[in-house]
Structures are given as C-alpha cells and as structure tokens.
Amino acid sequence: MSNYNSFSLKNKMKNKKLAYLYLIITFCAWGSLYVVGKFVMGKVPVFMISSVRYIIAGIILFFIMKKMKPKKIEKQDYKYIFLIGFVGYFIATVAQLIGVKFSNASLASLVNSVNPIAIMLFAAIILKEKLTLKKVICIILAVVGVHTIIGGSNESGELIGILISLFAVISWSIVSVIVRRVTQKYDPIQITTYGIIIAAISTLPFSIGEFVITPNIQIDWTVVISLIYIGVVCTALAHFTWNKSLSMIEAGSCSLFYPIQPMMSVFLGWLFLGESININFVIGAGLIIVGVLISVIHNKDVEVDNKIQTKIQ
C-alpha cells in the first residue's frame, strides 16, 4: 500500500508540473492577445476579429480532434458545451475585446487578473472546492485592488472599459468552472473544439453586419499576420492548454497563474504600444498580486500536508 501511495503521489506531482507548463503557455499567449488585439482593433471591428480567430482556431482543432476520435458527447451534456461556447468563448471574449478598446491593453489585462479570485469563488459554490480564510482574504485584496484602479480612472470611456472587462471576468470564471467539470468526462481538445465552433457560429452574423456598416476597414499584411497569430496561438493553443490544465488540477489552482497574463501584457504594451503606467495601476496591481501570492502559498501548504499524510500511511 505504501508503494502504491508513493507511485500515486509521484504521478500526481508529474501531472501538476505538466499542468503548470500548460498554464504558463496559456497566460503568456493570452497576455499577448491584449496587445495584438489593441493593434488590430484600430483597423478591424471587434466582431470581425472574433469571427476570424474562431474560424481559424476551429478549423485547426477540428482536424486534430478528428484524428484523435474522441467519444461522443452525451445529450445531457449538450447544455454545458453550449454554455462554454456561447457564454465563455463568445460573450466573455467579445466583452474582453471591447474592454480593451475602451481602456488600454495593460489596464484591461490587470482587471482580468481578478479571474483567480472569481474562479475560486465559483469553484467553491459549484464544485464544492474549499473556500478557506486565506482565499477570502485574496478576494478582499482583489476587490480593493480593482476599486483602486477604477478610482484612478479619469475618463468615462476608460471606466466603461473596466466595467465591461469585469463582466467578462465573471462570465469567463463561471465557464471555467463548468469546463473543469466536463473535462473530467471528455477529452479537453474535444470540449475546446466544440466550444470554439459554437463561438464562431454565434459571432459570424455580427461580423457580417459590421462588415456591411463599417467604413474604412483596413486589411494589410500586418493585420493578416496578427489575425493568424490570434487564431492559432491566442485561441486554438491557449484555449486547449487552459482546458487541459483544468482537466488535470483544480480550477482554483489553475487560476493562480493569472498574474503571468497582466505581466506579459504590461511588458508588451509598453514595448509595442507605448502605454504608460500610473501610480493607481501600480497600487492596484500590487494588491491583486499579493492576494494571488497568498493563494499560492496556501496551495503549497496543502501539497506539503498531503505528502506528510501519505508518508504516515
């Protein structure tokens, strides 16, 4: 029994390390989405960007999924697939892009870093994952951090962008918890593919409407390359690695890697878009990141306790 527990523990640790690698890839990709998306939205409307990214990602993932031949989705699970595709990949993602458009890449990405707290909260409610005192402290720090950011906004348009970004955070967090549940039953690439196809179908009518009514849409080689990058890296790859991570470890643990995203966005926003950072941004970021670090320390404590208990057994 002791050898079996030791093997099981090693296997779990190996899965966690692999999941952590997937999460780093995910949030580096999503961090770059804010900057590339901000550039493209200066030339192409929001729904057109979403439609193109999902069509590109959907085609790539569909052919990969077909080769894997996953099992058929059961009828009672159709509703979950629809919620993932429509609410998560369509509604939340479009809201995210609109939030970037009304604020800036760094600010919208920082607001999005509240996701770890929101996911922990919904995971506790829906999946019955433990919501400890440390997690509650993290939630409070995140709320104060976001309030600091909003309090530092001088323009009404920027405030609107922040509020839309917060709506995207709540929607995405709920869907992430649902993904955690269904990926225990189905292959993550299968869930990702079906969800993205639903998002592509949902976005297409709005995209066509934008194309008809929007003048001066600029399509050049930089836009084409940016859209391909968004479709392949920020959508197909990042959504798969996120869903894969959720299938391997708890939703709350996955969410702890969100700080990588704003760090990447801030760096790339400064490097390519010339965006500046004010004192409110720094204070808000500090509060949110401290909250996440407390969560990480809590997660490590749990792992150590599990190791000790296994050795005793």
PDB file of C-alpha atoms in Angstrom:
ATOM      1  CA  MET A   1       0.000   0.000   0.000  1.00  0.00           C
ATOM      2  CA  SER A   2       2.876   2.365   0.838  1.00  0.00           C
ATOM      3  CA  ASN A   3       4.482   1.788  -2.603  1.00  0.00           C
ATOM      4  CA  TYR A   4       1.146   2.369  -4.306  1.00  0.00           C
ATOM      5  CA  ASN A   5       0.645   5.660  -2.425  1.00  0.00           C
ATOM      6  CA  SER A   6       4.185   6.743  -3.308  1.00  0.00           C
ATOM      7  CA  PHE A   7       3.618   5.980  -7.001  1.00  0.00           C
ATOM      8  CA  SER A   8       0.267   7.766  -6.924  1.00  0.00           C
ATOM      9  CA  LEU A   9       1.838  10.836  -5.312  1.00  0.00           C
ATOM     10  CA  LYS A  10       4.665  10.930  -7.877  1.00  0.00           C
ATOM     11  CA  ASN A  11       2.130  10.637 -10.705  1.00  0.00           C
ATOM     12  CA  LYS A  12       0.060  13.483  -9.275  1.00  0.00           C
ATOM     13  CA  MET A  13       3.134  15.701  -8.915  1.00  0.00           C
ATOM     14  CA  LYS A  14       4.159  14.930 -12.503  1.00  0.00           C
ATOM     15  CA  ASN A  15       0.665  15.870 -13.731  1.00  0.00           C
ATOM     16  CA  LYS A  16       0.812  19.088 -11.726  1.00  0.00           C
ATOM     17  CA  LYS A  17       4.150  20.086 -13.247  1.00  0.00           C
ATOM     18  CA  LEU A  18       2.816  19.399 -16.739  1.00  0.00           C
ATOM     19  CA  ALA A  19      -0.340  21.368 -15.930  1.00  0.00           C
ATOM     20  CA  TYR A  20       1.808  24.271 -14.701  1.00  0.00           C
ATOM     21  CA  LEU A  21       3.688  24.256 -18.029  1.00  0.00           C
ATOM     22  CA  TYR A  22       0.377  24.366 -19.907  1.00  0.00           C
ATOM     23  CA  LEU A  23      -0.738  27.263 -17.714  1.00  0.00           C
ATOM     24  CA  ILE A  24       2.424  29.277 -18.384  1.00  0.00           C
ATOM     25  CA  ILE A  25       1.886  28.812 -22.138  1.00  0.00           C
ATOM     26  CA  THR A  26      -1.776  29.779 -21.743  1.00  0.00           C
ATOM     27  CA  PHE A  27      -1.236  33.028 -19.910  1.00  0.00           C
ATOM     28  CA  CYS A  28       1.734  34.155 -21.987  1.00  0.00           C
ATOM     29  CA  ALA A  29      -0.459  33.689 -25.067  1.00  0.00           C
ATOM     30  CA  TRP A  30      -3.459  35.445 -23.527  1.00  0.00           C
ATOM     31  CA  GLY A  31      -1.231  38.251 -22.257  1.00  0.00           C
ATOM     32  CA  SER A  32      -0.085  38.942 -25.811  1.00  0.00           C
ATOM     33  CA  LEU A  33      -3.719  38.904 -27.012  1.00  0.00           C
ATOM     34  CA  TYR A  34      -4.411  42.254 -25.327  1.00  0.00           C
ATOM     35  CA  VAL A  35      -1.593  43.953 -27.192  1.00  0.00           C
ATOM     36  CA  VAL A  36      -2.136  42.330 -30.612  1.00  0.00           C
ATOM     37  CA  GLY A  37      -5.911  42.811 -30.225  1.00  0.00           C
ATOM     38  CA  LYS A  38      -5.465  46.518 -29.436  1.00  0.00           C
ATOM     39  CA  PHE A  39      -3.392  46.942 -32.609  1.00  0.00           C
ATOM     40  CA  VAL A  40      -5.849  45.068 -34.843  1.00  0.00           C
ATOM     41  CA  MET A  41      -8.921  46.849 -33.413  1.00  0.00           C
ATOM     42  CA  GLY A  42      -7.551  50.087 -34.777  1.00  0.00           C
ATOM     43  CA  LYS A  43      -8.133  48.654 -38.272  1.00  0.00           C
ATOM     44  CA  VAL A  44     -10.772  45.913 -37.975  1.00  0.00           C
ATOM     45  CA  PRO A  45     -14.059  45.847 -35.952  1.00  0.00           C
ATOM     46  CA  VAL A  46     -14.375  43.708 -32.798  1.00  0.00           C
ATOM     47  CA  PHE A  47     -16.806  41.061 -34.069  1.00  0.00           C
ATOM     48  CA  MET A  48     -14.812  40.535 -37.257  1.00  0.00           C
ATOM     49  CA  ILE A  49     -11.715  39.853 -35.163  1.00  0.00           C
ATOM     50  CA  SER A  50     -13.607  37.347 -33.004  1.00  0.00           C
ATOM     51  CA  SER A  51     -15.157  35.646 -36.027  1.00  0.00           C
ATOM     52  CA  VAL A  52     -11.839  35.243 -37.866  1.00  0.00           C
ATOM     53  CA  ARG A  53      -9.992  33.990 -34.771  1.00  0.00           C
ATOM     54  CA  TYR A  54     -12.619  31.337 -34.080  1.00  0.00           C
ATOM     55  CA  ILE A  55     -12.835  30.204 -37.681  1.00  0.00           C
ATOM     56  CA  ILE A  56      -9.045  29.781 -37.844  1.00  0.00           C
ATOM     57  CA  ALA A  57      -8.898  28.036 -34.454  1.00  0.00           C
ATOM     58  CA  GLY A  58     -11.974  25.900 -35.187  1.00  0.00           C
ATOM     59  CA  ILE A  59     -10.555  24.551 -38.440  1.00  0.00           C
ATOM     60  CA  ILE A  60      -7.209  23.659 -36.845  1.00  0.00           C
ATOM     61  CA  LEU A  61      -8.739  21.984 -33.790  1.00  0.00           C
ATOM     62  CA  PHE A  62     -11.412  20.144 -35.796  1.00  0.00           C
ATOM     63  CA  PHE A  63      -8.849  18.255 -37.876  1.00  0.00           C
ATOM     64  CA  ILE A  64      -6.769  17.469 -34.780  1.00  0.00           C
ATOM     65  CA  MET A  65      -9.859  16.206 -32.945  1.00  0.00           C
ATOM     66  CA  LYS A  66     -10.912  14.007 -35.876  1.00  0.00           C
ATOM     67  CA  LYS A  67      -7.569  12.197 -35.802  1.00  0.00           C
ATOM     68  CA  MET A  68      -7.964  11.546 -32.075  1.00  0.00           C
ATOM     69  CA  LYS A  69     -11.510  10.110 -32.465  1.00  0.00           C
ATOM     70  CA  PRO A  70     -12.890  11.112 -29.035  1.00  0.00           C
ATOM     71  CA  LYS A  71     -16.056   9.595 -27.593  1.00  0.00           C
ATOM     72  CA  LYS A  72     -19.471  11.041 -28.458  1.00  0.00           C
ATOM     73  CA  ILE A  73     -20.953  13.809 -26.300  1.00  0.00           C
ATOM     74  CA  GLU A  74     -23.993  12.589 -24.369  1.00  0.00           C
ATOM     75  CA  LYS A  75     -27.267  14.515 -24.796  1.00  0.00           C
ATOM     76  CA  GLN A  76     -27.461  15.643 -21.168  1.00  0.00           C
ATOM     77  CA  ASP A  77     -24.076  17.374 -21.572  1.00  0.00           C
ATOM     78  CA  TYR A  78     -25.022  19.446 -24.634  1.00  0.00           C
ATOM     79  CA  LYS A  79     -26.067  22.338 -22.384  1.00  0.00           C
ATOM     80  CA  TYR A  80     -22.589  22.537 -20.870  1.00  0.00           C
ATOM     81  CA  ILE A  81     -20.918  22.582 -24.285  1.00  0.00           C
ATOM     82  CA  PHE A  82     -23.285  25.364 -25.379  1.00  0.00           C
ATOM     83  CA  LEU A  83     -22.548  27.449 -22.266  1.00  0.00           C
ATOM     84  CA  ILE A  84     -18.801  27.045 -22.801  1.00  0.00           C
ATOM     85  CA  GLY A  85     -19.022  28.120 -26.432  1.00  0.00           C
ATOM     86  CA  PHE A  86     -21.669  30.841 -26.224  1.00  0.00           C
ATOM     87  CA  VAL A  87     -21.103  32.425 -22.814  1.00  0.00           C
ATOM     88  CA  GLY A  88     -17.366  31.723 -22.431  1.00  0.00           C
ATOM     89  CA  TYR A  89     -15.880  31.906 -25.904  1.00  0.00           C
ATOM     90  CA  PHE A  90     -18.423  34.316 -27.437  1.00  0.00           C
ATOM     91  CA  ILE A  91     -19.936  36.664 -24.823  1.00  0.00           C
ATOM     92  CA  ALA A  92     -16.991  36.848 -22.404  1.00  0.00           C
ATOM     93  CA  THR A  93     -14.352  37.147 -25.129  1.00  0.00           C
ATOM     94  CA  VAL A  94     -16.173  39.881 -27.056  1.00  0.00           C
ATOM     95  CA  ALA A  95     -16.675  41.774 -23.776  1.00  0.00           C
ATOM     96  CA  GLN A  96     -12.960  41.351 -23.116  1.00  0.00           C
ATOM     97  CA  LEU A  97     -12.043  42.872 -26.502  1.00  0.00           C
ATOM     98  CA  ILE A  98     -14.495  45.751 -26.033  1.00  0.00           C
ATOM     99  CA  GLY A  99     -12.971  46.375 -22.604  1.00  0.00           C
ATOM    100  CA  VAL A 100      -9.552  46.662 -24.237  1.00  0.00           C
ATOM    101  CA  LYS A 101     -10.931  49.049 -26.861  1.00  0.00           C
ATOM    102  CA  PHE A 102     -12.393  51.463 -24.274  1.00  0.00           C
ATOM    103  CA  SER A 103      -9.439  51.366 -21.868  1.00  0.00           C
ATOM    104  CA  ASN A 104      -5.979  50.085 -22.806  1.00  0.00           C
ATOM    105  CA  ALA A 105      -4.206  46.743 -23.056  1.00  0.00           C
ATOM    106  CA  SER A 106      -2.408  46.926 -19.702  1.00  0.00           C
ATOM    107  CA  LEU A 107      -5.416  48.186 -17.722  1.00  0.00           C
ATOM    108  CA  ALA A 108      -7.889  45.671 -19.153  1.00  0.00           C
ATOM    109  CA  SER A 109      -5.424  42.843 -18.598  1.00  0.00           C
ATOM    110  CA  LEU A 110      -4.886  43.870 -14.977  1.00  0.00           C
ATOM    111  CA  VAL A 111      -8.632  43.918 -14.298  1.00  0.00           C
ATOM    112  CA  ASN A 112      -8.748  40.462 -15.852  1.00  0.00           C
ATOM    113  CA  SER A 113      -6.280  39.266 -13.217  1.00  0.00           C
ATOM    114  CA  VAL A 114      -9.217  39.251 -10.774  1.00  0.00           C
ATOM    115  CA  ASN A 115     -10.127  35.964 -12.509  1.00  0.00           C
ATOM    116  CA  PRO A 116      -8.270  33.809  -9.920  1.00  0.00           C
ATOM    117  CA  ILE A 117     -10.496  35.149  -7.167  1.00  0.00           C
ATOM    118  CA  ALA A 118     -13.689  34.833  -9.195  1.00  0.00           C
ATOM    119  CA  ILE A 119     -12.838  31.275 -10.257  1.00  0.00           C
ATOM    120  CA  MET A 120     -12.082  30.275  -6.659  1.00  0.00           C
ATOM    121  CA  LEU A 121     -15.429  31.676  -5.548  1.00  0.00           C
ATOM    122  CA  PHE A 122     -17.461  29.928  -8.258  1.00  0.00           C
ATOM    123  CA  ALA A 123     -15.448  26.720  -7.831  1.00  0.00           C
ATOM    124  CA  ALA A 124     -16.413  26.742  -4.155  1.00  0.00           C
ATOM    125  CA  ILE A 125     -20.094  27.265  -4.997  1.00  0.00           C
ATOM    126  CA  ILE A 126     -20.408  24.894  -7.973  1.00  0.00           C
ATOM    127  CA  LEU A 127     -17.661  22.303  -7.482  1.00  0.00           C
ATOM    128  CA  LYS A 128     -17.566  22.466  -3.670  1.00  0.00           C
ATOM    129  CA  GLU A 129     -13.836  23.249  -3.678  1.00  0.00           C
ATOM    130  CA  LYS A 130     -12.803  24.530  -0.235  1.00  0.00           C
ATOM    131  CA  LEU A 131     -13.046  28.299   0.293  1.00  0.00           C
ATOM    132  CA  THR A 132     -10.659  28.973   3.182  1.00  0.00           C
ATOM    133  CA  LEU A 133      -9.948  32.134   5.186  1.00  0.00           C
ATOM    134  CA  LYS A 134      -6.845  32.757   3.053  1.00  0.00           C
ATOM    135  CA  LYS A 135      -8.972  32.605  -0.104  1.00  0.00           C
ATOM    136  CA  VAL A 136     -11.422  35.110   1.429  1.00  0.00           C
ATOM    137  CA  ILE A 137      -8.501  37.456   2.145  1.00  0.00           C
ATOM    138  CA  CYS A 138      -7.461  37.096  -1.506  1.00  0.00           C
ATOM    139  CA  ILE A 139     -10.973  38.075  -2.623  1.00  0.00           C
ATOM    140  CA  ILE A 140     -10.928  41.188  -0.413  1.00  0.00           C
ATOM    141  CA  LEU A 141      -7.494  42.256  -1.689  1.00  0.00           C
ATOM    142  CA  ALA A 142      -8.616  41.794  -5.298  1.00  0.00           C
ATOM    143  CA  VAL A 143     -11.775  43.870  -4.789  1.00  0.00           C
ATOM    144  CA  VAL A 144      -9.777  46.670  -3.155  1.00  0.00           C
ATOM    145  CA  GLY A 145      -7.229  46.465  -5.977  1.00  0.00           C
ATOM    146  CA  VAL A 146      -9.880  46.808  -8.675  1.00  0.00           C
ATOM    147  CA  HIS A 147     -11.511  49.694  -6.763  1.00  0.00           C
ATOM    148  CA  THR A 148      -8.137  51.436  -6.722  1.00  0.00           C
ATOM    149  CA  ILE A 149      -7.814  51.019 -10.476  1.00  0.00           C
ATOM    150  CA  ILE A 150     -11.340  52.334 -11.120  1.00  0.00           C
ATOM    151  CA  GLY A 151     -10.765  55.219  -8.697  1.00  0.00           C
ATOM    152  CA  GLY A 152      -7.725  56.215 -10.738  1.00  0.00           C
ATOM    153  CA  SER A 153      -9.660  56.409 -13.991  1.00  0.00           C
ATOM    154  CA  ASN A 154     -10.118  59.964 -15.166  1.00  0.00           C
ATOM    155  CA  GLU A 155     -12.077  59.289 -18.339  1.00  0.00           C
ATOM    156  CA  SER A 156     -15.647  57.946 -18.553  1.00  0.00           C
ATOM    157  CA  GLY A 157     -14.709  55.797 -21.530  1.00  0.00           C
ATOM    158  CA  GLU A 158     -11.954  54.159 -19.512  1.00  0.00           C
ATOM    159  CA  LEU A 159     -14.387  53.430 -16.671  1.00  0.00           C
ATOM    160  CA  ILE A 160     -16.811  51.806 -19.135  1.00  0.00           C
ATOM    161  CA  GLY A 161     -13.969  49.656 -20.440  1.00  0.00           C
ATOM    162  CA  ILE A 162     -13.104  48.496 -16.910  1.00  0.00           C
ATOM    163  CA  LEU A 163     -16.730  47.601 -16.108  1.00  0.00           C
ATOM    164  CA  ILE A 164     -17.064  45.630 -19.347  1.00  0.00           C
ATOM    165  CA  SER A 165     -13.817  43.829 -18.510  1.00  0.00           C
ATOM    166  CA  LEU A 166     -15.242  42.910 -15.090  1.00  0.00           C
ATOM    167  CA  PHE A 167     -18.347  41.473 -16.759  1.00  0.00           C
ATOM    168  CA  ALA A 168     -16.037  39.378 -18.952  1.00  0.00           C
ATOM    169  CA  VAL A 169     -14.207  38.158 -15.842  1.00  0.00           C
ATOM    170  CA  ILE A 170     -17.407  36.937 -14.148  1.00  0.00           C
ATOM    171  CA  SER A 171     -18.694  35.201 -17.291  1.00  0.00           C
ATOM    172  CA  TRP A 172     -15.359  33.515 -18.004  1.00  0.00           C
ATOM    173  CA  SER A 173     -14.905  32.387 -14.412  1.00  0.00           C
ATOM    174  CA  ILE A 174     -18.264  30.612 -14.345  1.00  0.00           C
ATOM    175  CA  VAL A 175     -17.496  28.908 -17.652  1.00  0.00           C
ATOM    176  CA  SER A 176     -14.035  27.836 -16.441  1.00  0.00           C
ATOM    177  CA  VAL A 177     -15.654  26.022 -13.535  1.00  0.00           C
ATOM    178  CA  ILE A 178     -18.015  24.279 -15.970  1.00  0.00           C
ATOM    179  CA  VAL A 179     -15.004  23.273 -18.116  1.00  0.00           C
ATOM    180  CA  ARG A 180     -13.362  21.760 -15.034  1.00  0.00           C
ATOM    181  CA  ARG A 181     -16.451  19.563 -14.574  1.00  0.00           C
ATOM    182  CA  VAL A 182     -16.928  18.366 -18.168  1.00  0.00           C
ATOM    183  CA  THR A 183     -13.233  17.712 -18.850  1.00  0.00           C
ATOM    184  CA  GLN A 184     -13.376  15.022 -16.178  1.00  0.00           C
ATOM    185  CA  LYS A 185     -15.625  13.159 -18.616  1.00  0.00           C
ATOM    186  CA  TYR A 186     -14.471  14.213 -22.105  1.00  0.00           C
ATOM    187  CA  ASP A 187     -11.155  14.985 -23.816  1.00  0.00           C
ATOM    188  CA  PRO A 188     -10.169  18.674 -23.377  1.00  0.00           C
ATOM    189  CA  ILE A 189      -9.470  19.124 -27.102  1.00  0.00           C
ATOM    190  CA  GLN A 190     -12.997  17.893 -27.832  1.00  0.00           C
ATOM    191  CA  ILE A 191     -14.554  20.442 -25.450  1.00  0.00           C
ATOM    192  CA  THR A 192     -12.327  23.205 -26.840  1.00  0.00           C
ATOM    193  CA  THR A 193     -13.190  22.388 -30.464  1.00  0.00           C
ATOM    194  CA  TYR A 194     -16.960  22.240 -29.984  1.00  0.00           C
ATOM    195  CA  GLY A 195     -16.926  25.388 -27.856  1.00  0.00           C
ATOM    196  CA  ILE A 196     -14.961  27.335 -30.465  1.00  0.00           C
ATOM    197  CA  ILE A 197     -17.227  26.150 -33.286  1.00  0.00           C
ATOM    198  CA  ILE A 198     -20.268  27.392 -31.323  1.00  0.00           C
ATOM    199  CA  ALA A 199     -18.491  30.716 -30.750  1.00  0.00           C
ATOM    200  CA  ALA A 200     -17.669  31.016 -34.473  1.00  0.00           C
ATOM    201  CA  ILE A 201     -21.318  30.434 -35.441  1.00  0.00           C
ATOM    202  CA  SER A 202     -22.511  32.929 -32.783  1.00  0.00           C
ATOM    203  CA  THR A 203     -20.074  35.621 -33.882  1.00  0.00           C
ATOM    204  CA  LEU A 204     -20.485  35.310 -37.666  1.00  0.00           C
ATOM    205  CA  PRO A 205     -23.812  37.227 -38.086  1.00  0.00           C
ATOM    206  CA  PHE A 206     -22.470  40.186 -36.086  1.00  0.00           C
ATOM    207  CA  SER A 207     -19.255  40.072 -38.093  1.00  0.00           C
ATOM    208  CA  ILE A 208     -21.160  40.252 -41.388  1.00  0.00           C
ATOM    209  CA  GLY A 209     -23.196  43.170 -40.037  1.00  0.00           C
ATOM    210  CA  GLU A 210     -20.039  45.022 -39.049  1.00  0.00           C
ATOM    211  CA  PHE A 211     -18.534  44.437 -42.482  1.00  0.00           C
ATOM    212  CA  VAL A 212     -21.611  45.987 -44.142  1.00  0.00           C
ATOM    213  CA  ILE A 213     -21.921  49.095 -41.943  1.00  0.00           C
ATOM    214  CA  THR A 214     -18.270  49.807 -41.058  1.00  0.00           C
ATOM    215  CA  PRO A 215     -16.354  52.086 -43.443  1.00  0.00           C
ATOM    216  CA  ASN A 216     -12.600  52.095 -43.925  1.00  0.00           C
ATOM    217  CA  ILE A 217     -11.791  48.583 -42.754  1.00  0.00           C
ATOM    218  CA  GLN A 218      -8.041  48.254 -43.234  1.00  0.00           C
ATOM    219  CA  ILE A 219      -6.702  44.863 -44.264  1.00  0.00           C
ATOM    220  CA  ASP A 220      -2.941  44.715 -44.856  1.00  0.00           C
ATOM    221  CA  TRP A 221      -0.223  42.129 -44.245  1.00  0.00           C
ATOM    222  CA  THR A 222       0.278  43.231 -40.619  1.00  0.00           C
ATOM    223  CA  VAL A 223      -3.437  42.705 -39.904  1.00  0.00           C
ATOM    224  CA  VAL A 224      -3.435  39.307 -41.626  1.00  0.00           C
ATOM    225  CA  ILE A 225      -0.407  38.118 -39.639  1.00  0.00           C
ATOM    226  CA  SER A 226      -1.937  39.463 -36.407  1.00  0.00           C
ATOM    227  CA  LEU A 227      -5.245  37.672 -37.043  1.00  0.00           C
ATOM    228  CA  ILE A 228      -3.453  34.395 -37.793  1.00  0.00           C
ATOM    229  CA  TYR A 229      -1.457  34.787 -34.580  1.00  0.00           C
ATOM    230  CA  ILE A 230      -4.637  35.483 -32.576  1.00  0.00           C
ATOM    231  CA  GLY A 231      -6.390  32.490 -34.147  1.00  0.00           C
ATOM    232  CA  VAL A 232      -3.562  29.969 -33.797  1.00  0.00           C
ATOM    233  CA  VAL A 233      -1.696  30.999 -30.627  1.00  0.00           C
ATOM    234  CA  CYS A 234      -4.153  33.066 -28.555  1.00  0.00           C
ATOM    235  CA  THR A 235      -7.184  30.911 -29.371  1.00  0.00           C
ATOM    236  CA  ALA A 236      -6.503  27.354 -30.573  1.00  0.00           C
ATOM    237  CA  LEU A 237      -3.365  26.767 -28.500  1.00  0.00           C
ATOM    238  CA  ALA A 238      -4.254  28.822 -25.413  1.00  0.00           C
ATOM    239  CA  HIS A 239      -7.820  27.535 -25.068  1.00  0.00           C
ATOM    240  CA  PHE A 240      -6.647  23.942 -25.407  1.00  0.00           C
ATOM    241  CA  THR A 241      -3.841  24.312 -22.841  1.00  0.00           C
ATOM    242  CA  TRP A 242      -6.251  26.071 -20.438  1.00  0.00           C
ATOM    243  CA  ASN A 243      -8.880  23.334 -20.757  1.00  0.00           C
ATOM    244  CA  LYS A 244      -6.185  20.659 -20.488  1.00  0.00           C
ATOM    245  CA  SER A 245      -4.913  22.234 -17.277  1.00  0.00           C
ATOM    246  CA  LEU A 246      -8.442  22.343 -15.854  1.00  0.00           C
ATOM    247  CA  SER A 247      -8.779  18.623 -16.561  1.00  0.00           C
ATOM    248  CA  MET A 248      -5.599  17.883 -14.579  1.00  0.00           C
ATOM    249  CA  ILE A 249      -5.781  20.068 -11.456  1.00  0.00           C
ATOM    250  CA  GLU A 250      -8.391  22.074  -9.514  1.00  0.00           C
ATOM    251  CA  ALA A 251      -9.901  25.201 -11.070  1.00  0.00           C
ATOM    252  CA  GLY A 252      -8.679  27.301  -8.138  1.00  0.00           C
ATOM    253  CA  SER A 253      -5.111  26.064  -8.623  1.00  0.00           C
ATOM    254  CA  CYS A 254      -5.218  26.826 -12.356  1.00  0.00           C
ATOM    255  CA  SER A 255      -6.434  30.360 -11.679  1.00  0.00           C
ATOM    256  CA  LEU A 256      -3.345  31.141  -9.573  1.00  0.00           C
ATOM    257  CA  PHE A 257      -1.294  31.547 -12.758  1.00  0.00           C
ATOM    258  CA  TYR A 258      -3.329  34.545 -13.955  1.00  0.00           C
ATOM    259  CA  PRO A 259      -0.689  37.103 -12.793  1.00  0.00           C
ATOM    260  CA  ILE A 260       1.508  35.954 -15.698  1.00  0.00           C
ATOM    261  CA  GLN A 261      -1.071  37.438 -18.078  1.00  0.00           C
ATOM    262  CA  PRO A 262      -1.005  41.083 -16.897  1.00  0.00           C
ATOM    263  CA  MET A 263       2.779  40.941 -16.534  1.00  0.00           C
ATOM    264  CA  MET A 264       3.083  39.903 -20.176  1.00  0.00           C
ATOM    265  CA  SER A 265       0.507  42.478 -21.276  1.00  0.00           C
ATOM    266  CA  VAL A 266       2.161  45.331 -19.398  1.00  0.00           C
ATOM    267  CA  PHE A 267       5.569  44.467 -20.841  1.00  0.00           C
ATOM    268  CA  LEU A 268       4.323  44.090 -24.442  1.00  0.00           C
ATOM    269  CA  GLY A 269       2.028  47.129 -24.133  1.00  0.00           C
ATOM    270  CA  TRP A 270       4.985  49.228 -23.066  1.00  0.00           C
ATOM    271  CA  LEU A 271       7.266  47.690 -25.712  1.00  0.00           C
ATOM    272  CA  PHE A 272       4.973  47.912 -28.757  1.00  0.00           C
ATOM    273  CA  LEU A 273       2.128  50.345 -27.941  1.00  0.00           C
ATOM    274  CA  GLY A 274       3.966  52.941 -25.842  1.00  0.00           C
ATOM    275  CA  GLU A 275       1.454  52.580 -22.972  1.00  0.00           C
ATOM    276  CA  SER A 276       2.287  54.197 -19.638  1.00  0.00           C
ATOM    277  CA  ILE A 277       1.682  53.017 -16.080  1.00  0.00           C
ATOM    278  CA  ASN A 278       0.385  55.378 -13.333  1.00  0.00           C
ATOM    279  CA  ILE A 279       0.541  55.057  -9.546  1.00  0.00           C
ATOM    280  CA  ASN A 280      -3.045  53.742  -9.231  1.00  0.00           C
ATOM    281  CA  PHE A 281      -2.220  50.993 -11.696  1.00  0.00           C
ATOM    282  CA  VAL A 282       0.833  50.007  -9.650  1.00  0.00           C
ATOM    283  CA  ILE A 283      -1.056  50.022  -6.317  1.00  0.00           C
ATOM    284  CA  GLY A 284      -3.990  48.055  -7.763  1.00  0.00           C
ATOM    285  CA  ALA A 285      -1.625  45.552  -9.341  1.00  0.00           C
ATOM    286  CA  GLY A 286       0.263  45.152  -6.079  1.00  0.00           C
ATOM    287  CA  LEU A 287      -2.904  44.401  -4.098  1.00  0.00           C
ATOM    288  CA  ILE A 288      -4.147  41.854  -6.626  1.00  0.00           C
ATOM    289  CA  ILE A 289      -0.779  40.120  -6.917  1.00  0.00           C
ATOM    290  CA  VAL A 290      -0.368  39.958  -3.116  1.00  0.00           C
ATOM    291  CA  GLY A 291      -3.758  38.253  -2.951  1.00  0.00           C
ATOM    292  CA  VAL A 292      -2.715  35.710  -5.554  1.00  0.00           C
ATOM    293  CA  LEU A 293       0.628  35.053  -3.811  1.00  0.00           C
ATOM    294  CA  ILE A 294      -1.234  34.280  -0.592  1.00  0.00           C
ATOM    295  CA  SER A 295      -3.262  31.754  -2.556  1.00  0.00           C
ATOM    296  CA  VAL A 296      -0.096  30.183  -3.989  1.00  0.00           C
ATOM    297  CA  ILE A 297       1.417  29.836  -0.503  1.00  0.00           C
ATOM    298  CA  HIS A 298      -1.822  28.199   0.654  1.00  0.00           C
ATOM    299  CA  ASN A 299      -1.682  25.766  -2.271  1.00  0.00           C
ATOM    300  CA  LYS A 300       1.892  24.771  -1.425  1.00  0.00           C
ATOM    301  CA  ASP A 301       0.942  24.196   2.229  1.00  0.00           C
ATOM    302  CA  VAL A 302      -1.808  21.811   1.148  1.00  0.00           C
ATOM    303  CA  GLU A 303       0.644  19.845  -1.043  1.00  0.00           C
ATOM    304  CA  VAL A 304       3.110  19.502   1.852  1.00  0.00           C
ATOM    305  CA  ASP A 305       0.339  18.271   4.166  1.00  0.00           C
ATOM    306  CA  ASN A 306      -0.720  15.700   1.578  1.00  0.00           C
ATOM    307  CA  LYS A 307       2.873  14.418   1.289  1.00  0.00           C
ATOM    308  CA  ILE A 308       3.170  14.078   5.079  1.00  0.00           C
ATOM    309  CA  GLN A 309      -0.123  12.203   5.333  1.00  0.00           C
ATOM    310  CA  THR A 310       0.935   9.834   2.533  1.00  0.00           C
ATOM    311  CA  LYS A 311       4.238   9.039   4.271  1.00  0.00           C
ATOM    312  CA  ILE A 312       2.460   8.350   7.561  1.00  0.00           C
ATOM    313  CA  GLN A 313       0.107   5.908   5.816  1.00  0.00           C
TER     314      GLN A 313
END
